[in-house]
Tab-separated table of C-alpha atoms in Angstrom:
chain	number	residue	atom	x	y	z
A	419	UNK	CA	51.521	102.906	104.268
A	420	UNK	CA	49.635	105.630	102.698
A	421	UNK	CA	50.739	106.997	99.260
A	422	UNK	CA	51.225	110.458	100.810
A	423	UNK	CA	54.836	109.051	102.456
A	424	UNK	CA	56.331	107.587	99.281
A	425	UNK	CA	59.340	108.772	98.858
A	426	UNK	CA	58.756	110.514	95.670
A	427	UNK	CA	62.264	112.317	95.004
A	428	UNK	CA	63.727	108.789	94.895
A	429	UNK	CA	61.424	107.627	92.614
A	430	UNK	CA	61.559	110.390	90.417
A	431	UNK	CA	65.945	109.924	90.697
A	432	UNK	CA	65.496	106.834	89.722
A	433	UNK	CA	63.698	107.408	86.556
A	434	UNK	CA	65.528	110.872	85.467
A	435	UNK	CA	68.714	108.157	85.380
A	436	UNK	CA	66.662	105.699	83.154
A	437	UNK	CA	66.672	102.726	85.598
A	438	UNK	CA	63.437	100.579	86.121
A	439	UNK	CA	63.364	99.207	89.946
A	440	UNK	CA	64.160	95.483	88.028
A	441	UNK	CA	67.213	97.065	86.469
A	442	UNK	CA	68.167	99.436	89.683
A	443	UNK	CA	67.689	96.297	91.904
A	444	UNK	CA	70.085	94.206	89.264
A	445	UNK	CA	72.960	96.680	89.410
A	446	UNK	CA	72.938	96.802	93.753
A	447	UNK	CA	72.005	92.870	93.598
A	448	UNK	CA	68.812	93.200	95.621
A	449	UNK	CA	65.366	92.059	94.922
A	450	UNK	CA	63.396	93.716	93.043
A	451	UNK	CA	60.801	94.353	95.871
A	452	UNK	CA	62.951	95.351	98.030
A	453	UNK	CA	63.057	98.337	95.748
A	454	UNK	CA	60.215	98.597	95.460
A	455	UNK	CA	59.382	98.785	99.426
A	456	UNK	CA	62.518	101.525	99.576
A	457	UNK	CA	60.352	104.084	97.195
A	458	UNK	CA	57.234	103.293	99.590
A	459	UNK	CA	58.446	103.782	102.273
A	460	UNK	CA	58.390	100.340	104.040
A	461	UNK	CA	62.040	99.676	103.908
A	462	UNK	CA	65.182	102.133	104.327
A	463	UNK	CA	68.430	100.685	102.735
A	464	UNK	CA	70.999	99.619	104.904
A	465	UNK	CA	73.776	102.005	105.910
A	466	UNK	CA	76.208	99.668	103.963
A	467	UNK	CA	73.964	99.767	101.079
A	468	UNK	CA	74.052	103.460	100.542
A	469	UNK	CA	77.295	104.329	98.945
A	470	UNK	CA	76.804	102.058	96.253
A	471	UNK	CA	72.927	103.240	95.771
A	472	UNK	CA	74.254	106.978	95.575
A	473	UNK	CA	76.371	105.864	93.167
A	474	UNK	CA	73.800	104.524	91.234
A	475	UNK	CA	71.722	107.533	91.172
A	476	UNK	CA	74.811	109.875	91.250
A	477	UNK	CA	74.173	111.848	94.301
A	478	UNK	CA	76.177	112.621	97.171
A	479	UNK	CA	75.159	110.450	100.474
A	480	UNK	CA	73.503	113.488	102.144
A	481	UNK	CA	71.555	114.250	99.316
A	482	UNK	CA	70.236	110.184	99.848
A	483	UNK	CA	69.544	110.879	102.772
A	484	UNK	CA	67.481	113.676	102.386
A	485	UNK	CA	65.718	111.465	99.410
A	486	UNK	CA	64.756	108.651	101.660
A	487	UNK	CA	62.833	111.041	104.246
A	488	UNK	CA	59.323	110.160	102.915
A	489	UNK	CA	57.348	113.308	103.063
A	490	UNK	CA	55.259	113.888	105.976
A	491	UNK	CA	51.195	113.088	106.289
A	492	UNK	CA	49.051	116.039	106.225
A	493	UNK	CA	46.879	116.368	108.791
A	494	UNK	CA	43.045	115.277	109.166
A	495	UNK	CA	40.215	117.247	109.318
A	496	UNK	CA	39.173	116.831	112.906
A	497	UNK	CA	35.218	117.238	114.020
A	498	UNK	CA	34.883	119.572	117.317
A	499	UNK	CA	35.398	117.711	120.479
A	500	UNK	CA	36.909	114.161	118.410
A	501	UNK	CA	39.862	112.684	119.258
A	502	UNK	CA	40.266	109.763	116.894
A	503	UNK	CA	41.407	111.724	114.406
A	504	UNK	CA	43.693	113.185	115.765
A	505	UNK	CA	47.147	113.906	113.768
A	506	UNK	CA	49.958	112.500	116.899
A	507	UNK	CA	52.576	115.227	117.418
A	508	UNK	CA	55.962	114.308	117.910
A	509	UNK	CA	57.591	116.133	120.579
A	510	UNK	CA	60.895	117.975	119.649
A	511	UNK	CA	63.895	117.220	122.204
A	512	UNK	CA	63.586	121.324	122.434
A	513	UNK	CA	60.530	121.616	124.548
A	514	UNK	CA	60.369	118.296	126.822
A	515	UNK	CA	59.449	117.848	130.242
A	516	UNK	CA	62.682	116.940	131.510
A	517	UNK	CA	65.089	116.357	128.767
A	518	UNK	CA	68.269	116.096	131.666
A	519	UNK	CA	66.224	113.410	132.905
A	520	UNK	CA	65.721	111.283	129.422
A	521	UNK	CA	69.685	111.400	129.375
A	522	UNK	CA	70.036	110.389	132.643
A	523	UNK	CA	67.831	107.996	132.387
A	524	UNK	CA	69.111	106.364	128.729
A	525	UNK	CA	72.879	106.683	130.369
A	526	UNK	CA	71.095	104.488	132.878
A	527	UNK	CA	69.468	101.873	130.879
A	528	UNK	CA	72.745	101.135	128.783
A	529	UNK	CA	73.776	100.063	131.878
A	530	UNK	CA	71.111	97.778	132.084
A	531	UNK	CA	71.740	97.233	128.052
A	532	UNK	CA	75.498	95.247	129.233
A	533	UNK	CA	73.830	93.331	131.803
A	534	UNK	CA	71.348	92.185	129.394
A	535	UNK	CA	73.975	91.243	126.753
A	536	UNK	CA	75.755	89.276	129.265
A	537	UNK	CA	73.171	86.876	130.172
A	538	UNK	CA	71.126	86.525	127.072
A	539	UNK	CA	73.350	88.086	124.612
A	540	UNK	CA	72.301	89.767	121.300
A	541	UNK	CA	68.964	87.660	120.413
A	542	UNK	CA	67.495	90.075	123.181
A	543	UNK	CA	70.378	92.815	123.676
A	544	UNK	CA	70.106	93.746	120.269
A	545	UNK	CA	66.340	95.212	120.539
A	546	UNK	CA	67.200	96.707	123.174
A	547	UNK	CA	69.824	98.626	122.108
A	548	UNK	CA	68.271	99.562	118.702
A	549	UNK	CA	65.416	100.892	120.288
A	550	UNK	CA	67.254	103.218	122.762
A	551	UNK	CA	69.157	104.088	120.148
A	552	UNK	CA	66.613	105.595	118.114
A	553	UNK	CA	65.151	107.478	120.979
A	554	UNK	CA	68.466	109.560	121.637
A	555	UNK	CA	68.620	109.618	117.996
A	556	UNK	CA	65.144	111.583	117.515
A	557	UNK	CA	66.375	113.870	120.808
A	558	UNK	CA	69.358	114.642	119.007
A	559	UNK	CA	67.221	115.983	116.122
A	560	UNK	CA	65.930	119.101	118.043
A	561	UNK	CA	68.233	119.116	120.786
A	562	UNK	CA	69.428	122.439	121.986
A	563	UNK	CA	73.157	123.029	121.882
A	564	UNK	CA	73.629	122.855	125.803
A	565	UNK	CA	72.431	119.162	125.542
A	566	UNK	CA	73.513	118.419	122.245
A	567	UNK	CA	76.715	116.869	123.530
A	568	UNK	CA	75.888	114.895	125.971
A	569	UNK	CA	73.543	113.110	123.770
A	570	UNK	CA	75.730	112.445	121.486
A	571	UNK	CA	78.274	110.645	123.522
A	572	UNK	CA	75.101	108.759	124.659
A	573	UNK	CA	74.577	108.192	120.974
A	574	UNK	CA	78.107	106.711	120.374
A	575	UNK	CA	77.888	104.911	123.538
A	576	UNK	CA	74.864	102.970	122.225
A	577	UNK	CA	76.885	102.391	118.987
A	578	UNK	CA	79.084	101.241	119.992
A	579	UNK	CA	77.659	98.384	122.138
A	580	UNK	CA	75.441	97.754	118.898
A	581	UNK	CA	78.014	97.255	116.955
A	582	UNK	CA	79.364	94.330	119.795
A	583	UNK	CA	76.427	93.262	119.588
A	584	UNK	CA	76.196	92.872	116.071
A	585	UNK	CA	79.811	91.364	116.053
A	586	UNK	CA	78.935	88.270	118.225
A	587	UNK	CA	75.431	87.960	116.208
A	588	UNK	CA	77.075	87.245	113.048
A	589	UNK	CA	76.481	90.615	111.037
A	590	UNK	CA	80.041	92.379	110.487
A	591	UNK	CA	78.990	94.897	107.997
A	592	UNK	CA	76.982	96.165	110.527
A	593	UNK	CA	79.220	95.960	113.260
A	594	UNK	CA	81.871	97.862	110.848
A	595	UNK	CA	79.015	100.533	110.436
A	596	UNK	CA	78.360	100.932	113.813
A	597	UNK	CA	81.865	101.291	115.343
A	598	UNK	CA	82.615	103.901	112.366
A	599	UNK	CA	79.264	105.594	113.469
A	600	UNK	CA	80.517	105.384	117.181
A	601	UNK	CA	83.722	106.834	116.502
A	602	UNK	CA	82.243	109.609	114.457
A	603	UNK	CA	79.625	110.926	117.120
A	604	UNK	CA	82.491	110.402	120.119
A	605	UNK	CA	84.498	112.528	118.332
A	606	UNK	CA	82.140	115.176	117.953
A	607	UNK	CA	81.387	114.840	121.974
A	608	UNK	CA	85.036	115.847	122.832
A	609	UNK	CA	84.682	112.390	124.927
A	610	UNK	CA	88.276	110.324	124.494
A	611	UNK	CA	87.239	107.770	126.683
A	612	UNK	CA	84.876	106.990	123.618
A	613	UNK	CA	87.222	107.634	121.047
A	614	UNK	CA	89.293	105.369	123.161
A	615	UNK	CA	86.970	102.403	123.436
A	616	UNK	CA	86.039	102.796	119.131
A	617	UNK	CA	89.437	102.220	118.336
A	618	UNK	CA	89.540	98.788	120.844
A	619	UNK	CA	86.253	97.775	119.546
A	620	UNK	CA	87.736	98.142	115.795
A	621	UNK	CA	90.687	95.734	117.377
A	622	UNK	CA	88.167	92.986	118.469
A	623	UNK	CA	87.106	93.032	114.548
A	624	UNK	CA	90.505	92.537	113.873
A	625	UNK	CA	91.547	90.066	116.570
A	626	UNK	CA	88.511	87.862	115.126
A	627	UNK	CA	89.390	87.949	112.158
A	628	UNK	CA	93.164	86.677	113.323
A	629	UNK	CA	95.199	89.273	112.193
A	630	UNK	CA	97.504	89.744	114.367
A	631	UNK	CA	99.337	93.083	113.351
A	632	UNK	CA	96.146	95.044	113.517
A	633	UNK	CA	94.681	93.583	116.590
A	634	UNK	CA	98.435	94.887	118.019
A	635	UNK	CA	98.105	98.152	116.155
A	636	UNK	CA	94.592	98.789	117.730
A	637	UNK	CA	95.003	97.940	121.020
A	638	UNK	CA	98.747	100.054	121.016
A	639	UNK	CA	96.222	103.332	119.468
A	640	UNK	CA	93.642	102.769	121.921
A	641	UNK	CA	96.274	103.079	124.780
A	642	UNK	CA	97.822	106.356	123.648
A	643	UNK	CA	94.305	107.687	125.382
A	644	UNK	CA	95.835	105.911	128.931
A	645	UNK	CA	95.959	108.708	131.369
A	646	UNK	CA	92.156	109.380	130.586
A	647	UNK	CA	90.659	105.980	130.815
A	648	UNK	CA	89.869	103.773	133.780
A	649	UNK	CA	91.173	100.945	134.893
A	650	UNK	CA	88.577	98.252	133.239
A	651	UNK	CA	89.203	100.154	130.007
A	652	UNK	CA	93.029	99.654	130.179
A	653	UNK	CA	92.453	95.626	131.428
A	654	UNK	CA	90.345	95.604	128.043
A	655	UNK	CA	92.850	97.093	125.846
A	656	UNK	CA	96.073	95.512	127.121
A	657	UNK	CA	94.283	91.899	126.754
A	658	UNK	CA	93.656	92.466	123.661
A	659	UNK	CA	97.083	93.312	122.929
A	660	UNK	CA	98.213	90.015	124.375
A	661	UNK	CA	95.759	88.581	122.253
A	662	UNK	CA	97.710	89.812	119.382
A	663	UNK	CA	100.921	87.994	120.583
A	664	UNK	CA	99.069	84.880	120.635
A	665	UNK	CA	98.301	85.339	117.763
A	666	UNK	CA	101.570	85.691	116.236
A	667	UNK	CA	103.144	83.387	118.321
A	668	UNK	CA	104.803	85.717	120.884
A	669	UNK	CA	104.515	83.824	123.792
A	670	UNK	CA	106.339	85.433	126.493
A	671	UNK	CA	105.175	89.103	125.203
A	672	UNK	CA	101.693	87.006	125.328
A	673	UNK	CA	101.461	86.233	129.138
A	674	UNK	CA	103.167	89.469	130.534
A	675	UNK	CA	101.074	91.773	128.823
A	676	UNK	CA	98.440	89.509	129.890
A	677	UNK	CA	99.694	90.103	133.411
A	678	UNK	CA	99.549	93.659	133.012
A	679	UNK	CA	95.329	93.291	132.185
A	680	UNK	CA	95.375	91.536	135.594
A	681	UNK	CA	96.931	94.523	137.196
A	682	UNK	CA	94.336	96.431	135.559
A	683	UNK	CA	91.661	94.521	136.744
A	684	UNK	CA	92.467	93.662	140.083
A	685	UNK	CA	92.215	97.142	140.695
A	686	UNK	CA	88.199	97.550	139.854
A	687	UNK	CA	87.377	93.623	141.549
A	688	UNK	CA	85.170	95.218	144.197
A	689	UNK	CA	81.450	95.169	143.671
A	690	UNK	CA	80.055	94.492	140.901
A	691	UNK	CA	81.854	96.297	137.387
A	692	UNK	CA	80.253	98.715	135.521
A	693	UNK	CA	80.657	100.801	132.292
A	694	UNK	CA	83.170	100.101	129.274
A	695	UNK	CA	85.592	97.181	129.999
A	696	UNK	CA	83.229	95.487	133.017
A	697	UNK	CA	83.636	92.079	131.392
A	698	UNK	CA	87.527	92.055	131.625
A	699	UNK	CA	87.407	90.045	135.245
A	700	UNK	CA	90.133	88.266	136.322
A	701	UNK	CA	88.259	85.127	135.538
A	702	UNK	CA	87.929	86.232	132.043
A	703	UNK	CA	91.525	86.962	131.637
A	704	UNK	CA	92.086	83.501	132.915
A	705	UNK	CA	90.304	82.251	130.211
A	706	UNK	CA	92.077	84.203	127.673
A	707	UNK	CA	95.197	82.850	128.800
A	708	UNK	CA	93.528	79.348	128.329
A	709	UNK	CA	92.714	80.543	124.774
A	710	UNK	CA	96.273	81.641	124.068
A	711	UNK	CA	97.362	78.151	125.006
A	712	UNK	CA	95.574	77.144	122.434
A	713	UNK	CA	96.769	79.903	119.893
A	714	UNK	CA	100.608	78.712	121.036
A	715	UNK	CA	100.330	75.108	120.936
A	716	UNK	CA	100.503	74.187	124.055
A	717	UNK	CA	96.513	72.804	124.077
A	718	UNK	CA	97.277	70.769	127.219
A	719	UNK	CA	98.151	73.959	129.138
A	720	UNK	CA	94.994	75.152	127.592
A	721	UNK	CA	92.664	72.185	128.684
A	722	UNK	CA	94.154	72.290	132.325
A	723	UNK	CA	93.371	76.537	132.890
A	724	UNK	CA	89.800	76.286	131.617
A	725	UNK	CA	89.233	73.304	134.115
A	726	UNK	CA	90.035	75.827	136.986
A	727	UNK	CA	89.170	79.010	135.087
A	728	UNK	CA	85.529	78.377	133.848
A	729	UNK	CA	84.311	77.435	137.187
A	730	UNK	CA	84.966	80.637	138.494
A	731	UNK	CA	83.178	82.212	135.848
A	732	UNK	CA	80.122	84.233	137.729
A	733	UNK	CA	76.629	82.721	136.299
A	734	UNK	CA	75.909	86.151	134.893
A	735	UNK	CA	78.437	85.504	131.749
A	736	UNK	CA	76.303	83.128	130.055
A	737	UNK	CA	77.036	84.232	126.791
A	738	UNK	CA	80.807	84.424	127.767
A	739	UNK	CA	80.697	80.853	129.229
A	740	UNK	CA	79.053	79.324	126.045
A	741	UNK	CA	82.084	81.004	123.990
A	742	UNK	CA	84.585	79.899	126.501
A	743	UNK	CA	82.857	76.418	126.145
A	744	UNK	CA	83.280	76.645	122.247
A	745	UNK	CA	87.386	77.637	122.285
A	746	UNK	CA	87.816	75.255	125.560
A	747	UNK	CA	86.402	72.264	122.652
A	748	UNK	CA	88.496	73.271	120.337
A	749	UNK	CA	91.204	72.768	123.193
A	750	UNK	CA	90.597	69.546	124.064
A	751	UNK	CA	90.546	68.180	120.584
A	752	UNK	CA	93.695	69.208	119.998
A	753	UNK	CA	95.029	67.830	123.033
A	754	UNK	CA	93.618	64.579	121.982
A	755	UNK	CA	90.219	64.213	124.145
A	756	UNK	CA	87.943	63.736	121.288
A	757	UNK	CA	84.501	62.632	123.434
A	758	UNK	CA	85.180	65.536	125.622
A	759	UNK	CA	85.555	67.922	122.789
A	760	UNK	CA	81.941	66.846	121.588
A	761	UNK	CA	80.191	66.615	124.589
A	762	UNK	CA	81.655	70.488	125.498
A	763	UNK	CA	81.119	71.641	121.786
A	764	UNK	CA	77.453	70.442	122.185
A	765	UNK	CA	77.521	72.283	125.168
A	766	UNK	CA	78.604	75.444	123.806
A	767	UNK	CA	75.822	75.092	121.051
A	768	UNK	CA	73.060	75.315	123.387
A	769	UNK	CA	74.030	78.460	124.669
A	770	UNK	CA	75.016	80.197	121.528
A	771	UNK	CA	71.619	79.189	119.939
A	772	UNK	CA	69.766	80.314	123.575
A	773	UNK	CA	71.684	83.702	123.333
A	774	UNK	CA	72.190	84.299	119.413
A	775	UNK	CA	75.630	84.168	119.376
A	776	UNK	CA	77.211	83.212	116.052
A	777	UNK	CA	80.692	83.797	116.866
A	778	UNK	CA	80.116	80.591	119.646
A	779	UNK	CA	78.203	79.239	116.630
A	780	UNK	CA	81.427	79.276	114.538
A	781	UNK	CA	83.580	78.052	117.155
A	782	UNK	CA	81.611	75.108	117.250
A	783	UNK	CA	81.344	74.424	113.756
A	784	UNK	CA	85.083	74.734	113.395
A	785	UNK	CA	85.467	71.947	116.193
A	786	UNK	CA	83.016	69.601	114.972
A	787	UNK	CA	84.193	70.115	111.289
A	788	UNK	CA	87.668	68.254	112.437
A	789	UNK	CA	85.687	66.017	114.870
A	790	UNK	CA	84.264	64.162	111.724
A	791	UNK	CA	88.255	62.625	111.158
A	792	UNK	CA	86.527	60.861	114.068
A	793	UNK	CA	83.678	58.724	113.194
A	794	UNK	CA	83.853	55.743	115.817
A	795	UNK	CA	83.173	58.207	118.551
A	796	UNK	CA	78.708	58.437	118.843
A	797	UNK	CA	78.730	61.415	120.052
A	798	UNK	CA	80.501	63.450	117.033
A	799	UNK	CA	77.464	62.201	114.907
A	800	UNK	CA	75.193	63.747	117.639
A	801	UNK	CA	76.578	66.676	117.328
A	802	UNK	CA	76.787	67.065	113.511
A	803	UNK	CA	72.939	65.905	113.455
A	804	UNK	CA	72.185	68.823	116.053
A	805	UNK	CA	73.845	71.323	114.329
A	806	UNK	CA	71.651	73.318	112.042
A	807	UNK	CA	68.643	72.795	114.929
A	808	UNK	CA	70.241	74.779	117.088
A	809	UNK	CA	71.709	77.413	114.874
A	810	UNK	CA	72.451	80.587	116.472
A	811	UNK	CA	71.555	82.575	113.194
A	812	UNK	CA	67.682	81.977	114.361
A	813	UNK	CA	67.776	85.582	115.597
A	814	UNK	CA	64.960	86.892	113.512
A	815	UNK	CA	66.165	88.893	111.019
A	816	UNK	CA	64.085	92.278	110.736
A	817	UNK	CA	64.099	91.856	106.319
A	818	UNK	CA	63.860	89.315	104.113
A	819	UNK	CA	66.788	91.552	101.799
A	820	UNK	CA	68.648	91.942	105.612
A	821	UNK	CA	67.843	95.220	106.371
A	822	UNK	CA	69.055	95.966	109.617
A	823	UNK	CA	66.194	98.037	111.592
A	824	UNK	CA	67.409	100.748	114.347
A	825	UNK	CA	64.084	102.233	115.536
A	826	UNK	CA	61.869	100.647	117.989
A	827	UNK	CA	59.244	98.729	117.630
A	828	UNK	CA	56.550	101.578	117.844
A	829	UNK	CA	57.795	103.632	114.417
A	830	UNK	CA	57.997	102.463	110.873
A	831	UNK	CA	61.543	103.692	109.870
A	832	UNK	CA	63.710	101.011	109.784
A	833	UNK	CA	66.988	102.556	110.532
A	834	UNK	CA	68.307	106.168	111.744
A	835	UNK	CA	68.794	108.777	108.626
């Protein structure tokens, strides 16, 4: 990194409000290189991290933005006929071969994005989904207005499976920042399917996080779009409604609008599901209604469904079976079944470490955190002693300060302005 793509109006921001980077990096609680590598250029700020740096330097968040764009190279001198040194131009989305094709073809890939997340989850999803991100991202810079919509519901599309993806890795601040972003670019696109599927993805925060009245509220919002969303879309949201009555102990309400996600679903069970909602099979509303079992305390019920349920499961939903796995251990300990609850939770560990799943990781840990009442049994110390080897958190994370990168591989910004 040359010193020609500093970014010099930071710098110069910084010092007109008398901070040095040690005491700017104090005040955000950062390192002080990683302040150091923002004013060079090597490191952009996470989107969470930008309100409070704006504050810092008193400037509105567009004017940060237009801060961190580090200035661009000037060109070369080139000798006649050379081609090393050559300055690469960047093609504007305004003058490309085909640009109808790129968005066909990235509507096509995020496709192939949710059958990549389903098998090997976000430790390989995640990439993926950054780095087509960032492609319709630098389209959208230049795009003309008779494409500019489409790619931006292919924009929030890709959000919004990043922030899922972030979700199940662990990283909620990101996932919060993604959904918003989501939401923000399918509202510009006009496309309430979108807007539809922000709001449920906003209700799967909530339904982690057990709170029950929001993960109600969500799903209730995220219907009102009904008579413009397909049936996979309307399995999604009314299971996660149910899941809210599990959650606050409304068992009958529970199971029948549970029943109502398997009307829902049975109606898109031929050939293989697509698009939002895909993953709401009737096998994995089975296992829901396992899981609420559990929620109602009635684990026994619980244990009995995901004997018949999981099997059923189509190989595909790895990373779905491994967090089945974790809540169906959970299950069984509190029915009493102790070495089963192990021997599954141990289970469940191998996948979420294979597939980078931290929300499996935390099921597990929860399990095996009551399994040590339990010290005769061998295999609870097995699993304590294979816990931190196997811990789903050894996605690589793209900064030692966190950052969370959004362009590919082949650029050096490290997330979209």
């Amino acid at each position: 990194m040359t010193p020609r793509t500093r970014r010099d109006a930071l710098v110069a921001r910084r010092e007109s409000m008398g901070y040095t980077q040690e005491s700017l990096a104090e005040k955000l609680g950062v390192e002080h290189s990683t302040v150091g590598r923002w004013e060079r250029g090597t490191l952009t700020p996470q989107p969470w991290r930008r309100p409070a740096l704006a504050e810092a330097l008193a400037v509105s968040l567009d004017r940060l933005d237009t801060m961190l764009r580090p200035r661009a190279p000037m060109p070369r001198p080139r000798t006649r006929g050379s081609t090393d040194d050559a300055v690469p131009v960047r093609r504007g989305a305004n003058s490309p071969d085909d640009l109808d094709h790129l968005v066909a073809h990235l509507k096509d890939q995020w496709h192939v994005l949710l059958r990549t997340d389903r098998t090997f989850g976000p430790r390989i999803a995640m990439s993926f989904a950054r780095g087509h991100l960032a492609v319709t991202e630098d389209l959208l810079e230049s795009a003309p207005d008779r494409h500019r919509r489409g790619l931006v519901a292919v924009a929030a599309t890709y959000a919004a499976s990043l922030s899922w993806l972030c979700q199940d890795a662990g990283r909620m601040p990101a996932a919060r920042y993604w959904v918003e972003q989501a939401a923000k670019w399918a509202h510009e696109a006009g496309d309430e399917l979108l807007q539809a599927w922000c709001v449920f993805r906003r209700g799967s925060h909530a339904a982690d996080a057990r709170d029950a009245a929001e993960t109600i509220r969500l799903a209730q919002a995220a219907a009102r779009w009904k008579d413009h969303l397909p049936s996979p879309i309307r399995a999604a949201i009314a299971q996660q409604e149910a899941h809210g009555y599990a959650l606050a102990g409304e068992e009958l309400l529970a199971h029948r609008t549970l029943d109502v996600a398997h009307e829902f679903a049975a109606l898109h069970s031929s050939g293989e599901p697509r698009g939002h909602g895909a993953f709401c099979t009737e096998s994995f509303l089975e296992l829901q209604r396992a899981h609420f079992w559990t929620e109602l305390g009635k684990p026994s019920r619980a244990v009995a469904l995901y004997e018949t349920a999981l099997p059923s499961l189509a190989p595909a939903y790895r990373r779905c079976r491994g967090f089945a796995l974790g809540r169906y251990a959970r299950a069984q300990l509190e029915a009493d079944l102790v070495e089963e609850a192990a021997h599954t939770a141990e289970k469940a560990l191998v996948i979420a470490h294979s597939v980078g799943s931290v929300r499996t990781e935390r099921e597990v840990k929860h399990t095996e955190q009551r399994l040590r009442a339990y010290p005769e049994f061998a295999l609870t110390h097995q699993l304590r002693r294979i816990l931190p080897a196997f811990s789903a958190r050894a996605v690589p994370e793209p900064e030692p300060d966190g950052a969370f990168p959004v362009r590919p591989p082949w650029t050096r910004s490290d997330e979209p302005h």
